[in-house]
Amino acid sequence: MHYDYLIVGAGLFGAVFAHEMTAKGRKCMVIDKRDHIAGNIYTKKWNDINVHWYGAHIFHTSNKEIWEYVNRFAEFNQFVNSPVAVYKDELYNLPFNMNTFSKLWGIKTPSEAKAKIKEQIEKLHISNPQNLEEQALSLAGTDVYEKLVKGYTEKQWGRDCKELPAFIIKRLPLRFTYDNNYFNDRYQGIPMGGYTAIAEKMLAGIPICLNTDFYDYVQKKDDGTFATKAETGKADTFDKVLYTGMIDEYFDYVLGELEYRSLRFEHELLEEEENYQGNAVVNYTEREIPYTRIIEHKHFEFGTQPDTIITKEYPAEWKKGDEPYYPVNNERNNTLFEEYRKLADKEKNVLFGGRLGQYRYYDMDKVIEAALLMVAEQA
């Protein structure tokens, strides 16, 4: 068979691109090295509970067009993300709001909270923050930083806050209202039936090969197009490739490795336990506790099942062969990525998309927006 596009990666970016290009009459094929579609938004049905297999994903956006677009593929419930944080034997609301400040200091009014934060910041005399610790302290004061930022951030990045650059925290969301909604976006929710169903609808009718590695499957021809390798037993050709994997891996790390952070998940079925923690997401901000959060999946969809399923999320260093979850966008990596992007620009029949192909962190709405923009450029 001959295809216009081979889409490498059946995650959200690849699924949107494949769906839209197919609707425009292009012939597409999708491959993925995993044994399932939907990438990191994959939800797995387990004991009648939709489990976010690769961590919590809450769809949120202020872009009405993107909200209407994703609602073509699923009905969303009215879930509002209101995580809580545990520090030792204390529990606080997130994001940092009046409920948080009241619990910290026993105050009631925004003016009292602002005065307390200002007092703590002024005592520190930090005029030019040199690292993440100084930046966070200069924004939120000592108590918020020590109890709710420091340990969690150090677990996320695997190093002391003094060793992290200040620009990682450009601002901290201090809200002086009694509002526990984590996001400011106009639209928010969880797809009823899980995220995998969205990818299934997007990819309906499009040939998909799972457990298929791009490098084992195809080779570049002399004319710059692609064809399946003889040992695959197929004889397919492709005019163009949309590659959503790691851009440095595509170029065989010729300029060096970009840095990523990885994650490890421990899923556990708790039989005959209806409600483990009373909330979908609970963060653990002490560095001594190795996981950053526990997710209780049934609460995303207001479940009433007699059992529950929890997931502990552990940050991890990334090395070749591990799953990369998000880029480390410091100065060194951004500079290196720009060099890879120049190589990418010379690949006339290859497009690079998604968080790994474009080496940037994307929320789901921004993934869809970027994929639709690429479709418009190709149409």
mmCIF file of C-alpha atoms in Angstrom:
data_model
loop_
_atom_site.group_PDB
_atom_site.id
_atom_site.type_symbol
_atom_site.label_atom_id
_atom_site.label_comp_id
_atom_site.label_asym_id
_atom_site.label_seq_id
_atom_site.Cartn_x
_atom_site.Cartn_y
_atom_site.Cartn_z
ATOM 1 C CA MET A 1 0.000 0.000 0.000
ATOM 2 C CA HIS A 2 1.054 3.586 -0.545
ATOM 3 C CA TYR A 3 0.317 6.183 2.135
ATOM 4 C CA ASP A 4 0.631 9.932 2.213
ATOM 5 C CA TYR A 5 1.665 9.920 5.890
ATOM 6 C CA LEU A 6 3.171 7.508 8.362
ATOM 7 C CA ILE A 7 2.335 8.817 11.836
ATOM 8 C CA VAL A 8 4.851 7.619 14.429
ATOM 9 C CA GLY A 9 3.072 7.658 17.776
ATOM 10 C CA ALA A 10 -0.621 7.070 18.536
ATOM 11 C CA GLY A 11 -0.777 9.692 21.282
ATOM 12 C CA LEU A 12 -2.978 12.763 21.212
ATOM 13 C CA PHE A 13 -0.865 14.732 18.716
ATOM 14 C CA GLY A 14 -0.603 11.828 16.286
ATOM 15 C CA ALA A 15 -4.282 10.908 16.653
ATOM 16 C CA VAL A 16 -5.498 14.446 15.922
ATOM 17 C CA PHE A 17 -3.176 14.772 12.928
ATOM 18 C CA ALA A 18 -4.163 11.357 11.520
ATOM 19 C CA HIS A 19 -7.873 12.065 11.985
ATOM 20 C CA GLU A 20 -7.773 15.478 10.346
ATOM 21 C CA MET A 21 -5.552 14.500 7.427
ATOM 22 C CA THR A 22 -7.738 11.452 6.761
ATOM 23 C CA ALA A 23 -10.787 13.730 6.740
ATOM 24 C CA LYS A 24 -8.989 15.804 4.081
ATOM 25 C CA GLY A 25 -8.578 12.767 1.884
ATOM 26 C CA ARG A 26 -5.003 11.854 2.773
ATOM 27 C CA LYS A 27 -4.112 8.219 3.325
ATOM 28 C CA CYS A 28 -2.551 7.716 6.762
ATOM 29 C CA MET A 29 -1.074 4.873 8.755
ATOM 30 C CA VAL A 30 -0.200 4.955 12.470
ATOM 31 C CA ILE A 31 2.444 2.965 14.341
ATOM 32 C CA ASP A 32 3.280 2.919 18.045
ATOM 33 C CA LYS A 33 5.946 1.056 20.000
ATOM 34 C CA ARG A 34 3.549 0.491 22.902
ATOM 35 C CA ASP A 35 0.815 -2.149 22.934
ATOM 36 C CA HIS A 36 -1.972 0.424 23.047
ATOM 37 C CA ILE A 37 -3.064 3.714 21.499
ATOM 38 C CA ALA A 38 -3.585 7.082 23.240
ATOM 39 C CA GLY A 39 -0.002 7.585 24.442
ATOM 40 C CA ASN A 40 0.313 9.019 27.930
ATOM 41 C CA ILE A 41 -3.390 9.860 28.160
ATOM 42 C CA TYR A 42 -4.191 6.144 27.955
ATOM 43 C CA THR A 43 -6.868 5.060 30.411
ATOM 44 C CA LYS A 44 -7.293 1.383 31.227
ATOM 45 C CA LYS A 45 -10.553 -0.089 32.491
ATOM 46 C CA TRP A 46 -9.876 -2.049 35.675
ATOM 47 C CA ASN A 47 -12.655 -3.246 38.008
ATOM 48 C CA ASP A 48 -15.005 -0.870 36.184
ATOM 49 C CA ILE A 49 -12.708 2.102 37.008
ATOM 50 C CA ASN A 50 -10.946 4.124 34.314
ATOM 51 C CA VAL A 51 -7.321 4.190 35.474
ATOM 52 C CA HIS A 52 -5.079 7.018 34.232
ATOM 53 C CA TRP A 53 -2.214 4.640 33.520
ATOM 54 C CA TYR A 54 0.474 7.292 33.098
ATOM 55 C CA GLY A 55 -0.618 9.789 35.727
ATOM 56 C CA ALA A 56 -3.510 12.166 36.233
ATOM 57 C CA HIS A 57 -4.757 13.991 33.143
ATOM 58 C CA ILE A 58 -7.400 16.686 33.607
ATOM 59 C CA PHE A 59 -8.504 18.425 30.446
ATOM 60 C CA HIS A 60 -8.670 22.195 30.828
ATOM 61 C CA THR A 61 -8.620 25.076 28.385
ATOM 62 C CA SER A 62 -9.751 28.639 27.832
ATOM 63 C CA ASN A 63 -9.886 28.104 24.070
ATOM 64 C CA LYS A 64 -13.543 27.601 23.163
ATOM 65 C CA GLU A 65 -12.717 26.183 19.736
ATOM 66 C CA ILE A 66 -10.473 23.503 21.244
ATOM 67 C CA TRP A 67 -13.102 22.694 23.876
ATOM 68 C CA GLU A 68 -15.747 22.283 21.184
ATOM 69 C CA TYR A 69 -13.348 20.205 19.110
ATOM 70 C CA VAL A 70 -12.546 17.686 21.848
ATOM 71 C CA ASN A 71 -16.235 17.450 22.766
ATOM 72 C CA ARG A 72 -16.834 15.982 19.324
ATOM 73 C CA PHE A 73 -15.145 12.818 20.579
ATOM 74 C CA ALA A 74 -16.376 12.585 24.170
ATOM 75 C CA GLU A 75 -18.842 13.940 26.685
ATOM 76 C CA PHE A 76 -17.046 15.592 29.583
ATOM 77 C CA ASN A 77 -18.197 15.555 33.182
ATOM 78 C CA GLN A 78 -17.988 18.468 35.613
ATOM 79 C CA PHE A 79 -14.851 17.398 37.457
ATOM 80 C CA VAL A 80 -12.904 20.297 38.986
ATOM 81 C CA ASN A 81 -9.281 19.707 39.931
ATOM 82 C CA SER A 82 -8.876 20.544 43.621
ATOM 83 C CA PRO A 83 -5.812 18.675 44.886
ATOM 84 C CA VAL A 84 -4.663 18.716 48.480
ATOM 85 C CA ALA A 85 -1.139 18.525 49.871
ATOM 86 C CA VAL A 86 0.131 16.527 52.822
ATOM 87 C CA TYR A 87 3.150 17.814 54.754
ATOM 88 C CA LYS A 88 3.997 15.549 57.691
ATOM 89 C CA ASP A 89 0.746 15.422 59.699
ATOM 90 C CA GLU A 90 -0.684 18.589 58.122
ATOM 91 C CA LEU A 91 -3.057 18.877 55.160
ATOM 92 C CA TYR A 92 -3.379 21.947 52.918
ATOM 93 C CA ASN A 93 -5.466 23.001 49.953
ATOM 94 C CA LEU A 94 -3.932 23.629 46.550
ATOM 95 C CA PRO A 95 -3.431 25.908 44.752
ATOM 96 C CA PHE A 96 -2.129 28.263 47.455
ATOM 97 C CA ASN A 97 -5.274 30.144 48.435
ATOM 98 C CA MET A 98 -7.046 31.548 51.466
ATOM 99 C CA ASN A 99 -7.859 28.047 52.721
ATOM 100 C CA THR A 100 -4.124 27.301 52.610
ATOM 101 C CA PHE A 101 -3.135 30.540 54.334
ATOM 102 C CA SER A 102 -5.826 30.203 56.979
ATOM 103 C CA LYS A 103 -4.545 26.723 57.851
ATOM 104 C CA LEU A 104 -0.917 27.951 57.893
ATOM 105 C CA TRP A 105 -1.365 31.055 60.026
ATOM 106 C CA GLY A 106 -4.862 31.062 61.509
ATOM 107 C CA ILE A 107 -5.849 34.191 59.570
ATOM 108 C CA LYS A 108 -9.144 34.963 57.824
ATOM 109 C CA THR A 109 -8.762 37.893 55.410
ATOM 110 C CA PRO A 110 -6.736 38.481 52.233
ATOM 111 C CA SER A 111 -5.079 41.530 53.764
ATOM 112 C CA GLU A 112 -3.822 39.431 56.690
ATOM 113 C CA ALA A 113 -2.447 36.787 54.295
ATOM 114 C CA LYS A 114 -0.716 39.382 52.108
ATOM 115 C CA ALA A 115 0.807 41.043 55.150
ATOM 116 C CA LYS A 116 2.156 37.720 56.431
ATOM 117 C CA ILE A 117 3.727 36.841 53.088
ATOM 118 C CA LYS A 118 5.187 40.328 52.702
ATOM 119 C CA GLU A 119 6.671 40.178 56.197
ATOM 120 C CA GLN A 120 8.386 36.869 55.467
ATOM 121 C CA ILE A 121 9.731 38.039 52.097
ATOM 122 C CA GLU A 122 11.141 41.287 53.506
ATOM 123 C CA LYS A 123 13.057 39.416 56.224
ATOM 124 C CA LEU A 124 14.926 37.424 53.565
ATOM 125 C CA HIS A 125 16.414 40.422 51.696
ATOM 126 C CA ILE A 126 16.556 38.561 48.348
ATOM 127 C CA SER A 127 16.834 41.151 45.568
ATOM 128 C CA ASN A 128 18.358 39.047 42.791
ATOM 129 C CA PRO A 129 17.404 35.346 43.072
ATOM 130 C CA GLN A 130 20.277 33.079 42.011
ATOM 131 C CA ASN A 131 18.498 29.726 42.153
ATOM 132 C CA LEU A 132 15.060 28.171 42.451
ATOM 133 C CA GLU A 133 15.078 28.283 46.250
ATOM 134 C CA GLU A 134 15.757 32.023 46.352
ATOM 135 C CA GLN A 135 13.212 32.626 43.598
ATOM 136 C CA ALA A 136 10.451 30.729 45.423
ATOM 137 C CA LEU A 137 11.264 32.368 48.748
ATOM 138 C CA SER A 138 11.145 35.827 47.138
ATOM 139 C CA LEU A 139 7.693 35.047 45.726
ATOM 140 C CA ALA A 140 5.926 33.250 48.573
ATOM 141 C CA GLY A 141 7.943 33.563 51.765
ATOM 142 C CA THR A 142 9.320 30.908 54.075
ATOM 143 C CA ASP A 143 6.294 28.885 55.188
ATOM 144 C CA VAL A 144 4.779 28.204 51.761
ATOM 145 C CA TYR A 145 8.199 27.358 50.368
ATOM 146 C CA GLU A 146 9.338 25.056 53.172
ATOM 147 C CA LYS A 147 6.078 23.125 53.529
ATOM 148 C CA LEU A 148 4.604 23.064 50.041
ATOM 149 C CA VAL A 149 7.287 23.795 47.425
ATOM 150 C CA LYS A 150 10.737 22.633 48.505
ATOM 151 C CA GLY A 151 10.381 18.876 48.993
ATOM 152 C CA TYR A 152 7.935 18.355 46.134
ATOM 153 C CA THR A 153 10.135 20.270 43.684
ATOM 154 C CA GLU A 154 13.285 18.446 44.762
ATOM 155 C CA LYS A 155 11.565 15.111 44.183
ATOM 156 C CA GLN A 156 10.338 16.226 40.771
ATOM 157 C CA TRP A 157 13.773 17.283 39.572
ATOM 158 C CA GLY A 158 15.933 14.909 41.563
ATOM 159 C CA ARG A 159 18.176 17.615 42.988
ATOM 160 C CA ASP A 160 18.316 20.290 45.671
ATOM 161 C CA CYS A 161 16.412 23.514 44.997
ATOM 162 C CA LYS A 162 19.659 25.456 45.405
ATOM 163 C CA GLU A 163 21.012 23.535 42.400
ATOM 164 C CA LEU A 164 18.041 24.364 40.165
ATOM 165 C CA PRO A 165 17.867 27.547 38.057
ATOM 166 C CA ALA A 166 15.555 30.336 39.192
ATOM 167 C CA PHE A 167 13.624 30.498 35.902
ATOM 168 C CA ILE A 168 11.928 27.131 36.546
ATOM 169 C CA ILE A 169 9.575 28.995 38.891
ATOM 170 C CA LYS A 170 8.654 32.239 37.149
ATOM 171 C CA ARG A 171 5.712 32.755 39.449
ATOM 172 C CA LEU A 172 3.786 30.969 42.176
ATOM 173 C CA PRO A 173 -0.019 30.976 42.030
ATOM 174 C CA LEU A 174 -0.953 32.837 45.211
ATOM 175 C CA ARG A 175 -4.710 33.337 45.268
ATOM 176 C CA PHE A 176 -6.356 35.456 47.882
ATOM 177 C CA THR A 177 -9.784 33.843 47.567
ATOM 178 C CA TYR A 178 -11.322 30.745 49.148
ATOM 179 C CA ASP A 179 -11.289 28.880 45.826
ATOM 180 C CA ASN A 180 -9.732 25.410 45.539
ATOM 181 C CA ASN A 181 -10.074 25.133 41.748
ATOM 182 C CA TYR A 182 -6.519 24.490 40.581
ATOM 183 C CA PHE A 183 -7.041 25.847 37.059
ATOM 184 C CA ASN A 184 -8.182 29.279 35.937
ATOM 185 C CA ASP A 185 -9.428 27.994 32.589
ATOM 186 C CA ARG A 186 -13.029 28.463 31.508
ATOM 187 C CA TYR A 187 -13.534 24.815 30.508
ATOM 188 C CA GLN A 188 -12.531 21.759 32.526
ATOM 189 C CA GLY A 189 -13.499 18.125 32.965
ATOM 190 C CA ILE A 190 -12.778 14.438 32.493
ATOM 191 C CA PRO A 191 -14.095 12.526 29.451
ATOM 192 C CA MET A 192 -16.777 10.098 30.534
ATOM 193 C CA GLY A 193 -15.545 6.655 29.589
ATOM 194 C CA GLY A 194 -11.874 7.629 29.668
ATOM 195 C CA TYR A 195 -9.342 9.194 27.316
ATOM 196 C CA THR A 196 -8.627 6.033 25.330
ATOM 197 C CA ALA A 197 -12.114 6.251 23.826
ATOM 198 C CA ILE A 198 -11.220 9.672 22.390
ATOM 199 C CA ALA A 199 -8.188 8.253 20.589
ATOM 200 C CA GLU A 200 -10.254 5.298 19.373
ATOM 201 C CA LYS A 201 -12.768 7.639 17.744
ATOM 202 C CA MET A 202 -10.053 9.805 16.216
ATOM 203 C CA LEU A 203 -8.283 6.785 14.736
ATOM 204 C CA ALA A 204 -11.380 4.871 13.613
ATOM 205 C CA GLY A 205 -10.817 3.369 10.166
ATOM 206 C CA ILE A 206 -7.108 4.223 10.091
ATOM 207 C CA PRO A 207 -4.656 1.271 9.960
ATOM 208 C CA ILE A 208 -2.645 0.985 13.194
ATOM 209 C CA CYS A 209 0.359 -1.193 13.999
ATOM 210 C CA LEU A 210 1.120 -1.517 17.714
ATOM 211 C CA ASN A 211 4.274 -2.985 19.278
ATOM 212 C CA THR A 212 6.050 -1.477 16.279
ATOM 213 C CA ASP A 213 9.284 0.461 16.530
ATOM 214 C CA PHE A 214 9.877 3.098 13.858
ATOM 215 C CA TYR A 215 13.534 2.171 13.425
ATOM 216 C CA ASP A 216 12.757 -1.521 12.918
ATOM 217 C CA TYR A 217 9.800 -0.852 10.638
ATOM 218 C CA VAL A 218 10.826 1.638 7.950
ATOM 219 C CA GLN A 219 13.839 2.983 6.130
ATOM 220 C CA LYS A 220 14.455 6.160 4.163
ATOM 221 C CA LYS A 221 14.673 5.769 0.378
ATOM 222 C CA ASP A 222 17.094 7.614 -1.882
ATOM 223 C CA ASP A 223 14.404 10.114 -2.876
ATOM 224 C CA GLY A 224 13.757 11.085 0.777
ATOM 225 C CA THR A 225 10.484 9.165 1.121
ATOM 226 C CA PHE A 226 10.063 6.076 3.302
ATOM 227 C CA ALA A 227 9.268 2.385 2.851
ATOM 228 C CA THR A 228 8.831 -0.588 5.128
ATOM 229 C CA LYS A 229 11.910 -2.752 5.573
ATOM 230 C CA ALA A 230 11.908 -6.056 3.715
ATOM 231 C CA GLU A 231 12.125 -8.084 6.924
ATOM 232 C CA THR A 232 8.760 -6.715 8.087
ATOM 233 C CA GLY A 233 7.058 -8.728 5.370
ATOM 234 C CA LYS A 234 5.196 -5.667 4.134
ATOM 235 C CA ALA A 235 5.680 -3.471 1.090
ATOM 236 C CA ASP A 236 4.255 -0.138 2.140
ATOM 237 C CA THR A 237 5.568 3.260 1.054
ATOM 238 C CA PHE A 238 5.070 6.690 2.636
ATOM 239 C CA ASP A 239 5.521 10.149 1.201
ATOM 240 C CA LYS A 240 5.949 11.807 4.595
ATOM 241 C CA VAL A 241 6.483 10.923 8.246
ATOM 242 C CA LEU A 242 5.052 12.678 11.298
ATOM 243 C CA TYR A 243 7.475 11.771 14.074
ATOM 244 C CA THR A 244 6.326 12.323 17.675
ATOM 245 C CA GLY A 245 9.225 10.575 19.396
ATOM 246 C CA MET A 246 12.385 12.141 20.809
ATOM 247 C CA ILE A 247 13.950 14.462 18.263
ATOM 248 C CA ASP A 248 17.498 13.660 19.420
ATOM 249 C CA GLU A 249 16.832 9.926 19.056
ATOM 250 C CA TYR A 250 15.641 10.462 15.472
ATOM 251 C CA PHE A 251 19.032 11.944 14.655
ATOM 252 C CA ASP A 252 20.826 9.169 16.582
ATOM 253 C CA TYR A 253 21.977 11.670 19.230
ATOM 254 C CA VAL A 254 24.496 13.066 16.762
ATOM 255 C CA LEU A 255 24.694 16.394 18.640
ATOM 256 C CA GLY A 256 24.391 14.872 22.104
ATOM 257 C CA GLU A 257 21.529 13.798 24.363
ATOM 258 C CA LEU A 258 18.738 16.105 25.445
ATOM 259 C CA GLU A 259 17.674 15.675 29.063
ATOM 260 C CA TYR A 260 14.294 14.349 30.119
ATOM 261 C CA ARG A 261 12.628 13.406 33.380
ATOM 262 C CA SER A 262 10.915 10.078 33.749
ATOM 263 C CA LEU A 263 8.193 8.716 36.016
ATOM 264 C CA ARG A 264 7.408 5.385 37.598
ATOM 265 C CA PHE A 265 3.873 4.346 38.545
ATOM 266 C CA GLU A 266 2.686 1.819 41.117
ATOM 267 C CA HIS A 267 -0.955 0.822 40.588
ATOM 268 C CA GLU A 268 -2.825 -0.951 43.356
ATOM 269 C CA LEU A 269 -6.322 -2.372 43.567
ATOM 270 C CA LEU A 270 -7.799 -1.994 47.058
ATOM 271 C CA GLU A 271 -10.613 -4.486 47.273
ATOM 272 C CA GLU A 272 -13.570 -3.770 49.519
ATOM 273 C CA GLU A 273 -12.232 -0.277 50.200
ATOM 274 C CA GLU A 274 -14.703 2.184 48.779
ATOM 275 C CA ASN A 275 -12.801 5.404 49.429
ATOM 276 C CA TYR A 276 -9.065 5.527 50.174
ATOM 277 C CA GLN A 277 -8.214 9.245 50.406
ATOM 278 C CA GLY A 278 -11.392 11.198 49.633
ATOM 279 C CA ASN A 279 -9.867 13.108 46.707
ATOM 280 C CA ALA A 280 -8.626 12.365 43.208
ATOM 281 C CA VAL A 281 -5.143 13.806 43.779
ATOM 282 C CA VAL A 282 -3.180 14.133 47.027
ATOM 283 C CA ASN A 283 0.361 15.552 46.835
ATOM 284 C CA TYR A 284 3.065 14.592 49.324
ATOM 285 C CA THR A 285 5.446 17.502 49.738
ATOM 286 C CA GLU A 286 8.072 16.015 52.081
ATOM 287 C CA ARG A 287 11.219 14.958 50.258
ATOM 288 C CA GLU A 288 11.548 11.950 52.573
ATOM 289 C CA ILE A 289 8.394 10.405 51.058
ATOM 290 C CA PRO A 290 9.619 9.043 47.688
ATOM 291 C CA TYR A 291 6.429 9.542 45.674
ATOM 292 C CA THR A 292 5.069 12.967 44.754
ATOM 293 C CA ARG A 293 1.390 12.100 44.791
ATOM 294 C CA ILE A 294 -1.268 9.435 45.120
ATOM 295 C CA ILE A 295 -4.075 9.344 42.577
ATOM 296 C CA GLU A 296 -7.414 7.713 43.395
ATOM 297 C CA HIS A 297 -8.950 7.256 39.965
ATOM 298 C CA LYS A 298 -12.610 6.684 40.766
ATOM 299 C CA HIS A 299 -12.942 10.267 42.041
ATOM 300 C CA PHE A 300 -12.271 11.652 38.541
ATOM 301 C CA GLU A 301 -15.651 10.268 37.491
ATOM 302 C CA PHE A 302 -17.472 10.395 40.846
ATOM 303 C CA GLY A 303 -17.371 6.594 41.043
ATOM 304 C CA THR A 304 -19.406 4.548 43.512
ATOM 305 C CA GLN A 305 -17.715 1.175 42.945
ATOM 306 C CA PRO A 306 -17.188 -0.986 46.055
ATOM 307 C CA ASP A 307 -13.423 -1.148 45.404
ATOM 308 C CA THR A 308 -10.906 1.559 44.586
ATOM 309 C CA ILE A 309 -7.629 1.832 42.660
ATOM 310 C CA ILE A 310 -4.749 4.088 43.627
ATOM 311 C CA THR A 311 -1.529 5.009 41.848
ATOM 312 C CA LYS A 312 1.652 6.237 43.500
ATOM 313 C CA GLU A 313 3.756 8.441 41.220
ATOM 314 C CA TYR A 314 7.542 8.415 41.579
ATOM 315 C CA PRO A 315 9.776 10.879 39.688
ATOM 316 C CA ALA A 316 12.870 9.297 38.183
ATOM 317 C CA GLU A 317 16.047 10.154 36.357
ATOM 318 C CA TRP A 318 15.854 9.361 32.646
ATOM 319 C CA LYS A 319 18.371 7.268 30.752
ATOM 320 C CA LYS A 320 18.277 5.681 27.314
ATOM 321 C CA GLY A 321 15.626 3.000 27.203
ATOM 322 C CA ASP A 322 13.425 4.680 29.824
ATOM 323 C CA GLU A 323 10.170 6.402 28.974
ATOM 324 C CA PRO A 324 10.720 10.185 28.715
ATOM 325 C CA TYR A 325 7.806 12.111 30.222
ATOM 326 C CA TYR A 326 8.848 15.727 30.068
ATOM 327 C CA PRO A 327 11.810 17.771 28.819
ATOM 328 C CA VAL A 328 14.256 19.609 31.053
ATOM 329 C CA ASN A 329 14.030 23.044 29.443
ATOM 330 C CA ASN A 330 17.114 24.676 30.901
ATOM 331 C CA GLU A 331 19.506 26.853 28.921
ATOM 332 C CA ARG A 332 21.802 24.000 27.899
ATOM 333 C CA ASN A 333 18.966 21.801 26.606
ATOM 334 C CA ASN A 334 17.113 24.598 24.841
ATOM 335 C CA THR A 335 20.301 25.572 23.025
ATOM 336 C CA LEU A 336 20.915 21.959 22.016
ATOM 337 C CA PHE A 337 17.325 21.574 20.865
ATOM 338 C CA GLU A 338 17.691 24.589 18.588
ATOM 339 C CA GLU A 339 20.583 22.803 16.883
ATOM 340 C CA TYR A 340 18.425 19.704 16.448
ATOM 341 C CA ARG A 341 15.614 21.875 15.117
ATOM 342 C CA LYS A 342 17.959 23.142 12.392
ATOM 343 C CA LEU A 343 18.605 19.542 11.393
ATOM 344 C CA ALA A 344 14.859 18.911 11.447
ATOM 345 C CA ASP A 345 14.241 21.826 9.094
ATOM 346 C CA LYS A 346 16.432 20.086 6.507
ATOM 347 C CA GLU A 347 14.290 16.928 6.609
ATOM 348 C CA LYS A 348 11.897 17.840 3.805
ATOM 349 C CA ASN A 349 9.607 14.820 4.252
ATOM 350 C CA VAL A 350 9.606 14.582 8.058
ATOM 351 C CA LEU A 351 7.449 16.556 10.482
ATOM 352 C CA PHE A 352 8.212 16.671 14.208
ATOM 353 C CA GLY A 353 5.337 17.065 16.645
ATOM 354 C CA GLY A 354 4.325 16.693 20.272
ATOM 355 C CA ARG A 355 6.210 17.183 23.519
ATOM 356 C CA LEU A 356 9.142 14.958 22.471
ATOM 357 C CA GLY A 357 9.379 15.947 18.830
ATOM 358 C CA GLN A 358 9.205 19.642 19.703
ATOM 359 C CA TYR A 359 10.946 19.314 23.089
ATOM 360 C CA ARG A 360 8.464 21.298 25.123
ATOM 361 C CA TYR A 361 5.860 20.633 27.777
ATOM 362 C CA TYR A 362 2.317 20.688 26.390
ATOM 363 C CA ASP A 363 -1.014 20.667 28.188
ATOM 364 C CA MET A 364 -3.562 18.600 26.279
ATOM 365 C CA ASP A 365 -5.372 21.564 24.777
ATOM 366 C CA LYS A 366 -2.075 22.929 23.478
ATOM 367 C CA VAL A 367 -1.270 19.517 21.960
ATOM 368 C CA ILE A 368 -4.522 19.626 19.995
ATOM 369 C CA GLU A 369 -3.963 23.240 19.008
ATOM 370 C CA ALA A 370 -0.440 22.496 17.736
ATOM 371 C CA ALA A 371 -1.595 19.435 15.825
ATOM 372 C CA LEU A 372 -4.398 21.360 14.135
ATOM 373 C CA LEU A 373 -1.930 24.086 13.190
ATOM 374 C CA MET A 374 0.337 21.496 11.579
ATOM 375 C CA VAL A 375 -2.645 20.074 9.688
ATOM 376 C CA ALA A 376 -3.462 23.555 8.364
ATOM 377 C CA GLU A 377 0.144 23.994 7.221
ATOM 378 C CA GLN A 378 0.058 20.665 5.394
ATOM 379 C CA ALA A 379 -3.356 21.050 3.788
#
